[in-house]
mmCIF file of C-alpha atoms in Angstrom:
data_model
loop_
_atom_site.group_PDB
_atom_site.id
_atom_site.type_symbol
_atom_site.label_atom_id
_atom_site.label_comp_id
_atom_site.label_asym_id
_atom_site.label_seq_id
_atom_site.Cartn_x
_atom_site.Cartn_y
_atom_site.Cartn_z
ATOM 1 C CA UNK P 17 -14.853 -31.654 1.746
ATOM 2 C CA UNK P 18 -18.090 -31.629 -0.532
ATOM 3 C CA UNK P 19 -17.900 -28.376 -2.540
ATOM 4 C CA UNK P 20 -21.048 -25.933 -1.771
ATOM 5 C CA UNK P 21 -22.214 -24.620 -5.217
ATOM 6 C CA UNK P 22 -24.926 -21.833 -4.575
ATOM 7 C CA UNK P 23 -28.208 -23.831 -5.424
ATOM 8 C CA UNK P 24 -27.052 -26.139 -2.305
ATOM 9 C CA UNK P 25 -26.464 -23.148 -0.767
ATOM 10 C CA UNK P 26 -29.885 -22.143 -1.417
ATOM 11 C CA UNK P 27 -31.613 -25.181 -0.401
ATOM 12 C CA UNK P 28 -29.884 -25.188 3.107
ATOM 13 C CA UNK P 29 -30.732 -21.804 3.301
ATOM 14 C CA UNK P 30 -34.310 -21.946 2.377
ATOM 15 C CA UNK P 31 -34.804 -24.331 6.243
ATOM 16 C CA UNK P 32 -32.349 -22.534 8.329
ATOM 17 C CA UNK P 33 -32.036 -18.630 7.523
ATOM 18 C CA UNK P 34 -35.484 -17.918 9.674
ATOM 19 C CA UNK P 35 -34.375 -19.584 12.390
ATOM 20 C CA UNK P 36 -30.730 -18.003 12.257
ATOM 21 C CA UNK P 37 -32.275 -14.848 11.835
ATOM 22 C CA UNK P 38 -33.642 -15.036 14.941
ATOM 23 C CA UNK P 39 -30.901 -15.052 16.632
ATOM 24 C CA UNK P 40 -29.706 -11.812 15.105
ATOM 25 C CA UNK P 41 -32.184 -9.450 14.180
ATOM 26 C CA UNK P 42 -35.786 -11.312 14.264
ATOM 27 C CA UNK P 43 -37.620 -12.972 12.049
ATOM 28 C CA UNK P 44 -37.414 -10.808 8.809
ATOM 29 C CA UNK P 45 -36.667 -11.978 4.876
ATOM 30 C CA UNK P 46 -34.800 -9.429 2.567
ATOM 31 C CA UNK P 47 -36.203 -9.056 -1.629
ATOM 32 C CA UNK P 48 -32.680 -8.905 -3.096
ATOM 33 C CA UNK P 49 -34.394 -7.808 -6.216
ATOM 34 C CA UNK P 50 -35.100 -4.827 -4.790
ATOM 35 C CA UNK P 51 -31.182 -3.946 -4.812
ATOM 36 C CA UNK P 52 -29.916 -0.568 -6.165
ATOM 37 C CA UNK P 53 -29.561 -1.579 -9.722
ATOM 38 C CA UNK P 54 -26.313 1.409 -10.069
ATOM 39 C CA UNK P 55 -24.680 -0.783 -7.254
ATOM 40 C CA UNK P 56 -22.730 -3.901 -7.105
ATOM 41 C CA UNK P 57 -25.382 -5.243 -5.135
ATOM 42 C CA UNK P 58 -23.969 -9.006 -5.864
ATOM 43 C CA UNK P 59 -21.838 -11.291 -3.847
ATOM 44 C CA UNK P 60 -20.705 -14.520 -4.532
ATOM 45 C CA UNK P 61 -12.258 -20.645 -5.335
ATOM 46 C CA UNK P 62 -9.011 -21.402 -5.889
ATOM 47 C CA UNK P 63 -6.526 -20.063 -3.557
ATOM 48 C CA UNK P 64 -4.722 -20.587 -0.084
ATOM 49 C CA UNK P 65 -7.919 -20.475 1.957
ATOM 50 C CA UNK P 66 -10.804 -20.194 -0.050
ATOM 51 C CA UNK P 67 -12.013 -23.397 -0.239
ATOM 52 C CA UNK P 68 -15.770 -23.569 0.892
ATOM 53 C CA UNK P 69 -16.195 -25.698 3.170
ATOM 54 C CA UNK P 70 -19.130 -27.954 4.283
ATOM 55 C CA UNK P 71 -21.851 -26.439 6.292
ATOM 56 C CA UNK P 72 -20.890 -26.553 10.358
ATOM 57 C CA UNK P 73 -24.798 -27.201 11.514
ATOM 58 C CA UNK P 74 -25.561 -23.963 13.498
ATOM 59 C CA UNK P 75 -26.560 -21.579 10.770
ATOM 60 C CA UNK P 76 -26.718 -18.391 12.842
ATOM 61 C CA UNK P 77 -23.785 -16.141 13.079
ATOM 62 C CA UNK P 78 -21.560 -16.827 15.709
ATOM 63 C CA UNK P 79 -20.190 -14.322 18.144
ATOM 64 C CA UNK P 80 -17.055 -13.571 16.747
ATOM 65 C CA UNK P 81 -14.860 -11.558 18.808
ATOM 66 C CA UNK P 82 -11.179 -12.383 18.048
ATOM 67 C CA UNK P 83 -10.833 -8.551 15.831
ATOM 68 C CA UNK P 84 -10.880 -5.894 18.394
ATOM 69 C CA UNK P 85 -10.367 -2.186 17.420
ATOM 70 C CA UNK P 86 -6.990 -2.507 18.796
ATOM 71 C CA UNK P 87 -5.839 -5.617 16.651
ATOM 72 C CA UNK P 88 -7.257 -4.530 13.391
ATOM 73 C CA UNK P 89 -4.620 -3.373 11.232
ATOM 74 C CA UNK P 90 -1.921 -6.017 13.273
ATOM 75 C CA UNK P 91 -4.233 -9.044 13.090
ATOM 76 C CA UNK P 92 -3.079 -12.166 10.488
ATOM 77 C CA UNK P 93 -4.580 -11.844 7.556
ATOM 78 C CA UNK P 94 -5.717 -15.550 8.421
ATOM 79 C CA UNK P 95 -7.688 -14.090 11.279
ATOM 80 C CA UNK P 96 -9.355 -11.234 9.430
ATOM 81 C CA UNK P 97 -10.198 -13.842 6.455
ATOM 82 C CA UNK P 98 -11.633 -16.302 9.141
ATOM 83 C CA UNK P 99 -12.185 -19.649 7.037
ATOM 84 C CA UNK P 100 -11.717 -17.951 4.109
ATOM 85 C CA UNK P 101 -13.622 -16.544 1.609
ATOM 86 C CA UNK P 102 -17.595 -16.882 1.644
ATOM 87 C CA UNK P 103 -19.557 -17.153 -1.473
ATOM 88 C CA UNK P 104 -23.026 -15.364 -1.383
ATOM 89 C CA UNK P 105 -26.064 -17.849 -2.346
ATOM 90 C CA UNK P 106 -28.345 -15.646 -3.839
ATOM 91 C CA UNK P 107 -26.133 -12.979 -5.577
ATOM 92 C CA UNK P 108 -26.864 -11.341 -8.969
ATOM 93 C CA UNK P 109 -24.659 -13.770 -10.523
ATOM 94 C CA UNK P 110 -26.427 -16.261 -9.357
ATOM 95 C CA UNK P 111 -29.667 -15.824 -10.366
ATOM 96 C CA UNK P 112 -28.945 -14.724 -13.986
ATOM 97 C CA UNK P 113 -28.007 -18.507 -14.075
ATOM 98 C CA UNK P 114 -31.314 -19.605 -12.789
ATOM 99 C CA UNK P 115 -32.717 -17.177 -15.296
ATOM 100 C CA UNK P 116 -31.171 -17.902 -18.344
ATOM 101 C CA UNK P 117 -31.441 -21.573 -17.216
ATOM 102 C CA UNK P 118 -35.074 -21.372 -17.582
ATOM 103 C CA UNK P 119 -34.658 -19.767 -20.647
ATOM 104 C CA UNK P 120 -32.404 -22.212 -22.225
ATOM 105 C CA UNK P 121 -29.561 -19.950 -22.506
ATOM 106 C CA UNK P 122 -27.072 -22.706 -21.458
ATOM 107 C CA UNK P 123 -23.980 -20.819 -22.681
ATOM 108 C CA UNK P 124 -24.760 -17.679 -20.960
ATOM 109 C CA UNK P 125 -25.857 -19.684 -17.905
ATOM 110 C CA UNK P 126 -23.017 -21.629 -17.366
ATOM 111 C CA UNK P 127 -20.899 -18.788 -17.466
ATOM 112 C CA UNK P 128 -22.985 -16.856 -14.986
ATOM 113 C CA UNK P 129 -23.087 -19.889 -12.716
ATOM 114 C CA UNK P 130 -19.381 -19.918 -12.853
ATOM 115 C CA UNK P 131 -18.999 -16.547 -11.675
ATOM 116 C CA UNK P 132 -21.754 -17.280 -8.983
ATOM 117 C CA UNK P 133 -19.343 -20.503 -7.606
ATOM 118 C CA UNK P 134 -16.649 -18.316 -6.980
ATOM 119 C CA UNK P 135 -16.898 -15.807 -3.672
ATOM 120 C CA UNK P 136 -17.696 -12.091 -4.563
ATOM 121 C CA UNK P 137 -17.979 -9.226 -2.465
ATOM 122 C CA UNK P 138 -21.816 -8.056 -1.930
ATOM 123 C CA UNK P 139 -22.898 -4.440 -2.161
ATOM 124 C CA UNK P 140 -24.703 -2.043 0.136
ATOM 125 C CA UNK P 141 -26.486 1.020 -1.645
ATOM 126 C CA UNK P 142 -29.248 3.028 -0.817
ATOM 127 C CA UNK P 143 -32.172 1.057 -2.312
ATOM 128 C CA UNK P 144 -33.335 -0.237 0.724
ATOM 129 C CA UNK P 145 -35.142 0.971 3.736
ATOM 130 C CA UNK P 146 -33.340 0.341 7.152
ATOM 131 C CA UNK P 147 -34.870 -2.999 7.553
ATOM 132 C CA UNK P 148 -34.308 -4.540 4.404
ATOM 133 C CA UNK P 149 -30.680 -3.337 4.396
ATOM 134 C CA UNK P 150 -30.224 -5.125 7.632
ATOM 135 C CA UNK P 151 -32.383 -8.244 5.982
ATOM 136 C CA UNK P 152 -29.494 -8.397 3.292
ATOM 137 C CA UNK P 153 -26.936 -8.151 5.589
ATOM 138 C CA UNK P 154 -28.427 -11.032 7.707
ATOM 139 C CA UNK P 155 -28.523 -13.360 4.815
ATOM 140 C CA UNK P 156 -25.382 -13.359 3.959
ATOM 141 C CA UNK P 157 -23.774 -13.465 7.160
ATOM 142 C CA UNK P 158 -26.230 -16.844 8.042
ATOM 143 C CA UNK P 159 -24.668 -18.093 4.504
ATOM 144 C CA UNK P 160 -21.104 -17.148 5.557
ATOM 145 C CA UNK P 161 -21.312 -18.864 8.616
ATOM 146 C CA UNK P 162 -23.015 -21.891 6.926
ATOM 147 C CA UNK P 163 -20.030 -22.271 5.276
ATOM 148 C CA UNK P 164 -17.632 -21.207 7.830
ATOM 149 C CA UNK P 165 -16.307 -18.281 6.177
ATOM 150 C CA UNK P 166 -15.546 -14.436 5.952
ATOM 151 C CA UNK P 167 -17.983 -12.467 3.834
ATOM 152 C CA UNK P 168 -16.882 -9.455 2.141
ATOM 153 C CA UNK P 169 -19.085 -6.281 1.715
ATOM 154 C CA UNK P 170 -19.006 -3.154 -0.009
ATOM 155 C CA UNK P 171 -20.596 -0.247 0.907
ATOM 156 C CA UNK P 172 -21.764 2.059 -1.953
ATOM 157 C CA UNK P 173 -23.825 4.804 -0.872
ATOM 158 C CA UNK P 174 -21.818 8.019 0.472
ATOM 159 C CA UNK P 175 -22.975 11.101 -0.745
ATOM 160 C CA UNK P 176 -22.201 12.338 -4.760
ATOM 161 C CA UNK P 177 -20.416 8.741 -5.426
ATOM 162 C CA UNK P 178 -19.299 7.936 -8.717
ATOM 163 C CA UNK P 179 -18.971 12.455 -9.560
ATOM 164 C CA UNK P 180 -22.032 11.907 -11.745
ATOM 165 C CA UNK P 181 -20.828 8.639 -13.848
ATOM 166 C CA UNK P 182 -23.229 5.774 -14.751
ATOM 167 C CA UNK P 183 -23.237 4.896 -10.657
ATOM 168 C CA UNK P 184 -24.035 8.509 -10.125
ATOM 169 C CA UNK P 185 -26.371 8.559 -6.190
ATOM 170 C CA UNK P 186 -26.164 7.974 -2.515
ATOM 171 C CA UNK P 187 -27.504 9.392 0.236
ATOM 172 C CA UNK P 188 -27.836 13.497 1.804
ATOM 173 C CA UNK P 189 -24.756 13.880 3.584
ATOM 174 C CA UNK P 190 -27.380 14.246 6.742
ATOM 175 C CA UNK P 191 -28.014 10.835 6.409
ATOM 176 C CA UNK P 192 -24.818 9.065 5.511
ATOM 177 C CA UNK P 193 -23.496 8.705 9.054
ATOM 178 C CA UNK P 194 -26.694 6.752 10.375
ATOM 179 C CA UNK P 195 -26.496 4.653 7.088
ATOM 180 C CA UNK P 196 -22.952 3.302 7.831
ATOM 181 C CA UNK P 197 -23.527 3.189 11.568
ATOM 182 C CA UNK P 198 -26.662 0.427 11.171
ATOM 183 C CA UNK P 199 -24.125 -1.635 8.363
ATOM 184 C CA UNK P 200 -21.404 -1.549 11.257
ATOM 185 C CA UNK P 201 -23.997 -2.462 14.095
ATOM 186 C CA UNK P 202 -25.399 -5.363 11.979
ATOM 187 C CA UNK P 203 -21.733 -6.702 11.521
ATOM 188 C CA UNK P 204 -20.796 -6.446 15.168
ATOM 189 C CA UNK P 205 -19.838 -9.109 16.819
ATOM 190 C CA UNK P 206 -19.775 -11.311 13.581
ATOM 191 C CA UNK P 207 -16.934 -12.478 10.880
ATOM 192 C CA UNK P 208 -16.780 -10.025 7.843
ATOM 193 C CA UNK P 209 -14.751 -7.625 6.266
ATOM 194 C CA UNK P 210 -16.017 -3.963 4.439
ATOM 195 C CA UNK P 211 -14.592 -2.282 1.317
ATOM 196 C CA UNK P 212 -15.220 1.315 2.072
ATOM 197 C CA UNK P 213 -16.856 3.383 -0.859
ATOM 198 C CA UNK P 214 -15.140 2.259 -4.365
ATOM 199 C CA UNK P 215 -13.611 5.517 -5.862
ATOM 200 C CA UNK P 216 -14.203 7.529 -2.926
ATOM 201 C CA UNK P 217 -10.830 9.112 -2.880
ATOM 202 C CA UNK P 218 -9.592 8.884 -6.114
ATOM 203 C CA UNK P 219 -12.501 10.427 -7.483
ATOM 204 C CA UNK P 220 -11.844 13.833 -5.797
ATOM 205 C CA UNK P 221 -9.261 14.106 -8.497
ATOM 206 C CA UNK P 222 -12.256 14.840 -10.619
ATOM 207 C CA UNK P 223 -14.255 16.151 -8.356
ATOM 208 C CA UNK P 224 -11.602 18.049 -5.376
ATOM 209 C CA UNK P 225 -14.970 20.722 -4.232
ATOM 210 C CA UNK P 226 -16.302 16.902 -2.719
ATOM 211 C CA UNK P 227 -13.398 16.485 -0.325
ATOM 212 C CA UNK P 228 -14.366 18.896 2.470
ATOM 213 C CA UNK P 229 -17.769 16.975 2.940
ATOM 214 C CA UNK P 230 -16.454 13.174 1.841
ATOM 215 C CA UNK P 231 -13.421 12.974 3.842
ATOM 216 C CA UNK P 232 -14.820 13.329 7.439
ATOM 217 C CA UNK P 233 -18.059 10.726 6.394
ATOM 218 C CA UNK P 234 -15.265 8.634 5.837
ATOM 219 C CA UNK P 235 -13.130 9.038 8.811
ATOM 220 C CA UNK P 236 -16.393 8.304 10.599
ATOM 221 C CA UNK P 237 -17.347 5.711 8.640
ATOM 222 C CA UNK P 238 -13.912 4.038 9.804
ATOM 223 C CA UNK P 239 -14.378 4.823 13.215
ATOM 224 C CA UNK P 240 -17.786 2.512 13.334
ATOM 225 C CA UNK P 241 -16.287 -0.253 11.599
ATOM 226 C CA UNK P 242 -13.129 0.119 13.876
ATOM 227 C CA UNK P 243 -15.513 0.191 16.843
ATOM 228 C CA UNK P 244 -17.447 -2.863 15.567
ATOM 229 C CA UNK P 245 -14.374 -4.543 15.370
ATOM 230 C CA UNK P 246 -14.961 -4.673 11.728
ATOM 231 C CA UNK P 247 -11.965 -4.735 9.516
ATOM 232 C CA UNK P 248 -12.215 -2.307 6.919
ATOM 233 C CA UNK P 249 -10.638 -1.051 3.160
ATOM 234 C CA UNK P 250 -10.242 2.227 2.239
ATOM 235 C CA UNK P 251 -9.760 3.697 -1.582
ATOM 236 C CA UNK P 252 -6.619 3.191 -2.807
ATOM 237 C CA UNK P 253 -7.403 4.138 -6.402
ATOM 238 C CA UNK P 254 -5.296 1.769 -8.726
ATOM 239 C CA UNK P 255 -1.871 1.934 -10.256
ATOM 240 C CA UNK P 256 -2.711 4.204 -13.277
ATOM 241 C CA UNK P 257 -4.672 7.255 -11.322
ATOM 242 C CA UNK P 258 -3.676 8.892 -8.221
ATOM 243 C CA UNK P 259 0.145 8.906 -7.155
ATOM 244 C CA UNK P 260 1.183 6.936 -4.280
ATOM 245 C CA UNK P 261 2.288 9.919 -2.261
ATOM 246 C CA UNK P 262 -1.216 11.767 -3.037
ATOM 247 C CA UNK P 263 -3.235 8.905 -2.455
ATOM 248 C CA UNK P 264 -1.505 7.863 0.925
ATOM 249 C CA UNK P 265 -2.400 11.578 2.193
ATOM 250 C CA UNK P 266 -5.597 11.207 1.366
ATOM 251 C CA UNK P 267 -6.190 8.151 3.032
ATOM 252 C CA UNK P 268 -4.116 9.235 5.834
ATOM 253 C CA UNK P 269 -6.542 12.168 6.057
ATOM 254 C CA UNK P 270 -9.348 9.633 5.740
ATOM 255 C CA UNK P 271 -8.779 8.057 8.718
ATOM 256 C CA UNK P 272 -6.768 4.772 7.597
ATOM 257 C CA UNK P 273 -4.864 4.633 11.053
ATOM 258 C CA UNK P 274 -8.483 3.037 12.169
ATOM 259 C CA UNK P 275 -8.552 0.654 9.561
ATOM 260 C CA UNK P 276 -7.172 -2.335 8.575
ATOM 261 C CA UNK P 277 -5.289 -0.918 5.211
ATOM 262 C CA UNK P 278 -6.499 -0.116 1.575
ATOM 263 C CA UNK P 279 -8.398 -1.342 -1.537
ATOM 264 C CA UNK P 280 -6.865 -1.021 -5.571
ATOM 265 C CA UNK P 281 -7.909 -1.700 -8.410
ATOM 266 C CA UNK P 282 -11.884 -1.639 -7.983
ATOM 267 C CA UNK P 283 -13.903 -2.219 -11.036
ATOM 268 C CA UNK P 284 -10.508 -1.492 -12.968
ATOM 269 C CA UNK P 285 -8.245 -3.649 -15.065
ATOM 270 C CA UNK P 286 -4.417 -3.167 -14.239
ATOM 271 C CA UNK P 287 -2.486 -6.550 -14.064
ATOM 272 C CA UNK P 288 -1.139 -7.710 -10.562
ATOM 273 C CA UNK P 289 2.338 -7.268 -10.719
ATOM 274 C CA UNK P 290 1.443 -3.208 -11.353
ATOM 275 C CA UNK P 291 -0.676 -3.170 -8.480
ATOM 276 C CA UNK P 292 1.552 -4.709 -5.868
ATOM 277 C CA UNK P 293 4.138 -2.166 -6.812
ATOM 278 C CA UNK P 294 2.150 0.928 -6.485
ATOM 279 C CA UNK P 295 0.338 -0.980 -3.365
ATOM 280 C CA UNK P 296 3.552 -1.695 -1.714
ATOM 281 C CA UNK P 297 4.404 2.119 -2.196
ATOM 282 C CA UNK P 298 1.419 3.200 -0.834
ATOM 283 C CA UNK P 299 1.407 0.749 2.097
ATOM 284 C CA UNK P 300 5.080 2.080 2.597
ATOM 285 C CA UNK P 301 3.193 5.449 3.090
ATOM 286 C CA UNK P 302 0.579 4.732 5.327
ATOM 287 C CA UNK P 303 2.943 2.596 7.927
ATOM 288 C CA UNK P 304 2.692 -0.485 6.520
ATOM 289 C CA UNK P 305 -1.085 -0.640 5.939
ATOM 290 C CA UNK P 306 -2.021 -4.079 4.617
ATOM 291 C CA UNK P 307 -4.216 -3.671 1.349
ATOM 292 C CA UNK P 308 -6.610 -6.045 -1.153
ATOM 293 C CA UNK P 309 -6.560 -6.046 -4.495
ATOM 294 C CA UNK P 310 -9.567 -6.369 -6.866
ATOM 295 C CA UNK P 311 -8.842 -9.225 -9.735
ATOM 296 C CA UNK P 312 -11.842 -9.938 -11.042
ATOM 297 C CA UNK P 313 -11.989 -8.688 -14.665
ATOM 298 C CA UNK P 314 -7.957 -8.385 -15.067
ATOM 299 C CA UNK P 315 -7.111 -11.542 -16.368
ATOM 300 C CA UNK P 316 -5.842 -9.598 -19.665
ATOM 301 C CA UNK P 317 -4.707 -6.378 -18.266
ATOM 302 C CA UNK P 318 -5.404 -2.825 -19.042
ATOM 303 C CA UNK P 319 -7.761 -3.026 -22.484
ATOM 304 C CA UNK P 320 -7.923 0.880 -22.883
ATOM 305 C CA UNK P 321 -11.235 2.095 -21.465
ATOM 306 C CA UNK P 322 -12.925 1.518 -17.560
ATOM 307 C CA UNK P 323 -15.986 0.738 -19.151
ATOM 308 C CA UNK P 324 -17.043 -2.078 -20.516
ATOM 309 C CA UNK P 325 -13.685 -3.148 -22.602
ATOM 310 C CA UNK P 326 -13.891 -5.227 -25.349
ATOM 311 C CA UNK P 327 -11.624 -8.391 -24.624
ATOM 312 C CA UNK P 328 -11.440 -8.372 -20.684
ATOM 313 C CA UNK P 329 -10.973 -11.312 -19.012
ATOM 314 C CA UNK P 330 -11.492 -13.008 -15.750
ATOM 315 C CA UNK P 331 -8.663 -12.656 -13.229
ATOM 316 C CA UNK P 332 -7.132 -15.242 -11.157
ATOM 317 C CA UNK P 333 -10.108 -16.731 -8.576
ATOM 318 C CA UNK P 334 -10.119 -14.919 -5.372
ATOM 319 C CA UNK P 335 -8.605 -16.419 -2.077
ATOM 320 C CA UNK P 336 -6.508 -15.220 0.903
ATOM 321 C CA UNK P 337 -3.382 -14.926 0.443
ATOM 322 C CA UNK P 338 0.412 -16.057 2.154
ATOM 323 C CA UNK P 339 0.490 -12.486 3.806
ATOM 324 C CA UNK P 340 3.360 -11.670 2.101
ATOM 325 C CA UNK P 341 4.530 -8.182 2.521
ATOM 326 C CA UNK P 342 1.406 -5.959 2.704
ATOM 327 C CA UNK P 343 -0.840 -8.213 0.825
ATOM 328 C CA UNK P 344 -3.841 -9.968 2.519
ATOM 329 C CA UNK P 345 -5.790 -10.827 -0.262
ATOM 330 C CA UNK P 346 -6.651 -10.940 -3.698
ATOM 331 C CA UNK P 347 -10.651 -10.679 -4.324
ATOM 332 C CA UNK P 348 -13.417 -10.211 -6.630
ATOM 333 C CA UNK P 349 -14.999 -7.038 -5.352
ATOM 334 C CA UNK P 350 -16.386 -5.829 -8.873
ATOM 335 C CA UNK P 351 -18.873 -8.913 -9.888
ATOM 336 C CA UNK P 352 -17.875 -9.866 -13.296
ATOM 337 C CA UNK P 353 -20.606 -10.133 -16.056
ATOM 338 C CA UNK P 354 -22.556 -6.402 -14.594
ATOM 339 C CA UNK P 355 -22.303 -3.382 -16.692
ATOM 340 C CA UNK P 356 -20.306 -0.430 -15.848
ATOM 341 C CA UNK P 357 -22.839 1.888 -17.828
ATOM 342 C CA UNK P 358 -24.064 2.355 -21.281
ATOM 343 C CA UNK P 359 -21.252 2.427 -22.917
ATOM 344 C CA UNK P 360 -19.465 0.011 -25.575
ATOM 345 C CA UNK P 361 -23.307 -1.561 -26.050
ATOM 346 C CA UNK P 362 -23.969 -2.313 -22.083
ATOM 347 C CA UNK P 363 -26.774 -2.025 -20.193
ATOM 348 C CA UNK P 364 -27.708 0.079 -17.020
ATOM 349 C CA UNK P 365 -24.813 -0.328 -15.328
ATOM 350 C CA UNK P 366 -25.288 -2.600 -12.864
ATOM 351 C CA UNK P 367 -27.209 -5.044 -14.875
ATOM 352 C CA UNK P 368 -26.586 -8.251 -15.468
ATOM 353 C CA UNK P 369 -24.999 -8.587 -19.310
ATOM 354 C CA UNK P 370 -24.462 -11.970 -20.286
ATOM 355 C CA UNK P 371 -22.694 -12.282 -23.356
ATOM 356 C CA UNK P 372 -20.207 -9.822 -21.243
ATOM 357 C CA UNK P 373 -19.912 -12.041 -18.932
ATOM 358 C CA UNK P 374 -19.231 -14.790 -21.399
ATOM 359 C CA UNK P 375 -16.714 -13.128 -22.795
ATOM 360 C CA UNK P 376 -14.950 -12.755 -19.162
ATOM 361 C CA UNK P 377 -15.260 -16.506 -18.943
ATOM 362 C CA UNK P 378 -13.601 -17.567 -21.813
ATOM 363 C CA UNK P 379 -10.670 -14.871 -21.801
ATOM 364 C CA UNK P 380 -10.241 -15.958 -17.726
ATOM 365 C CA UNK P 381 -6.645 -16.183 -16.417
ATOM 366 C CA UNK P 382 -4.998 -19.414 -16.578
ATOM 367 C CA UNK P 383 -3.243 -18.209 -13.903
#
């Protein structure tokens, strides 16, 4: 099958997305640029199932009702991952290569384009009113099912996130329910999968006077995705921060019996092999949640700091996995080549930083 790089992507999408649209929410058009810049808000194969493949002729989202609330955490990870992975035409990766194209950055541009090929989880903060949120949802669930895949997205906005890092925002606690609740009524009905809140949990290590408020918006948070048939991830922290004991009480506390598992290594840098083991521990924990793992900047491990490290690496490209043991898949939910803050020389974090994302191109995994 023809591989779908995102500029075809584009082009299909530039005839068909009103008329998909339609069919979903009406006719409406999102301004991506218009993203919270302290969010992921990105998206974008090698693997078992990640292949994309060519475009199935109906561009709007199909019903898609084989995940009910009662089959999400029992489900095949085959089934959850429906087709695979979907790569997001118009993510941040993507047009920093269209950018520095028309520049005549070709270096930087080919490795931005790169990272744009490859399918990365897209972002939800609170930089957008109610329609535009559900504009950007739309998108990239007429793209998804252009290519007859799963798309993967984050949501980023729940009250105090980040304990007052460089991501430092989200929403009034007032608010935060009704957020979530129009992401998991736009995904109803339609292929996708949601990583709940990066650092939500582990971050009330730091910040413990958070959990009274954070960990009931979560458990509600679940309980619309759950509803929505939506499978969802839940903070899992990573290998090097919260013990597995500690962290599976917190996400038992969370509301993870609603879910379909839990989420490591965000953002962070920890090889595989560490990860499964603490994952398998945790999943041991949580009766036998399945979990992701985030690979996209590990491809040379641990390089001393979350932010920024000199000499990080792409990890292996993301795809859906065997389903061995608690494993579903590996993906990229951090989009390579954004800042994590100013630190080490970055921008804003959550800018594009291109000869960071060079770097992670050229130290890659071979693996």
């Amino acid at each position: 099958m023809p591989h779908l790089t995102p500029h075809l992507l584009r082009t299909a999408l530039g005839t068909l997305v009103v008329a998909a649209a339609l069919g979903v929410v009406g006719c409406t058009s999102a301004d991506r640029d218009t993203a919270d810049p302290t969010a992921d808000a990105t998206a974008s194969p090698t693997g078992d199932t990640t292949g994309t493949p060519a475009p199935t002729g109906d561009a709007a989202p199909r019903p898609f009702g084989a995940i009910t609330p009662d089959t999400i955490r029992s489900a095949p990870n085959t089934l959850v991952f429906d087709g695979g992975l979907a790569v997001e035409p118009n993510s941040l990766a993507a047009r920093a290569a269209e950018r520095l194209t028309a520049r005549g950055d070709d270096d930087a541009a080919r490795a931005a384009e790169l990272i744009a090929e490859r399918p990365v989880a897209l972002w939800l903060g609170d930089g957008h009113d109610d329609a535009a949120l559900v504009d950007e949802i739309t998108d990239y669930l007429v793209a998804a099912e252009i290519q007859d895949a799963t798309p993967v997205f984050v949501t980023y906005a729940i009250p105090d996130r980040d304990c007052g890092n460089y991501s430092a925002g989200g929403l009034a606690a007032d608010d935060y329910p009704a957020w979530n609740q129009l992401v998991a009524d736009t995904l109803r009905g339609h292929r996708a999968v949601v990583i709940v809140e990066p650092d939500s949990l582990g971050m009330l290590t730091r910040c413990p006077d958070l959990a009274d408020e954070r960990i009931p918006l979560i458990r509600e948070s679940v309980a619309a995705f759950a509803d929505a048939g939506v499978p969802a991830y839940l903070d899992g922290g990573n290998s090097n921060w919260v013990p597995a004991r500690e962290m599976a009480e917190r996400l038992e506390q969370a509301g993870i019996d609603r879910a379909r598992g839990f989420y490591t290594n965000v953002a962070s840098f920890y090889p595989v092999d560490d990860e499964r083991a603490y994952a398998e521990r945790v999943s041991e924990l949580t009766d036998d949640s399945r979990y992701v793992i985030d690979v996209s900047r590990n491809g040379q491990g641990w390089r001393g700091t979350w932010c920024n490290p000199e000499g990080a690496g792409l990890g292996q490209d993301p795809h859906v996995t065997g389903g061995s043991k608690g494993l579903d898949a590996f993906l990229w939910v951090k989009t390579p080549g954004i800042s994590d803050g100013t630190c080490n020389g970055g921008p804003p974090a959550g800018e594009w930083w291109a000869s960071f994302a060079e770097g992670l191109v050229e130290r890659r995994s071979d693996y």
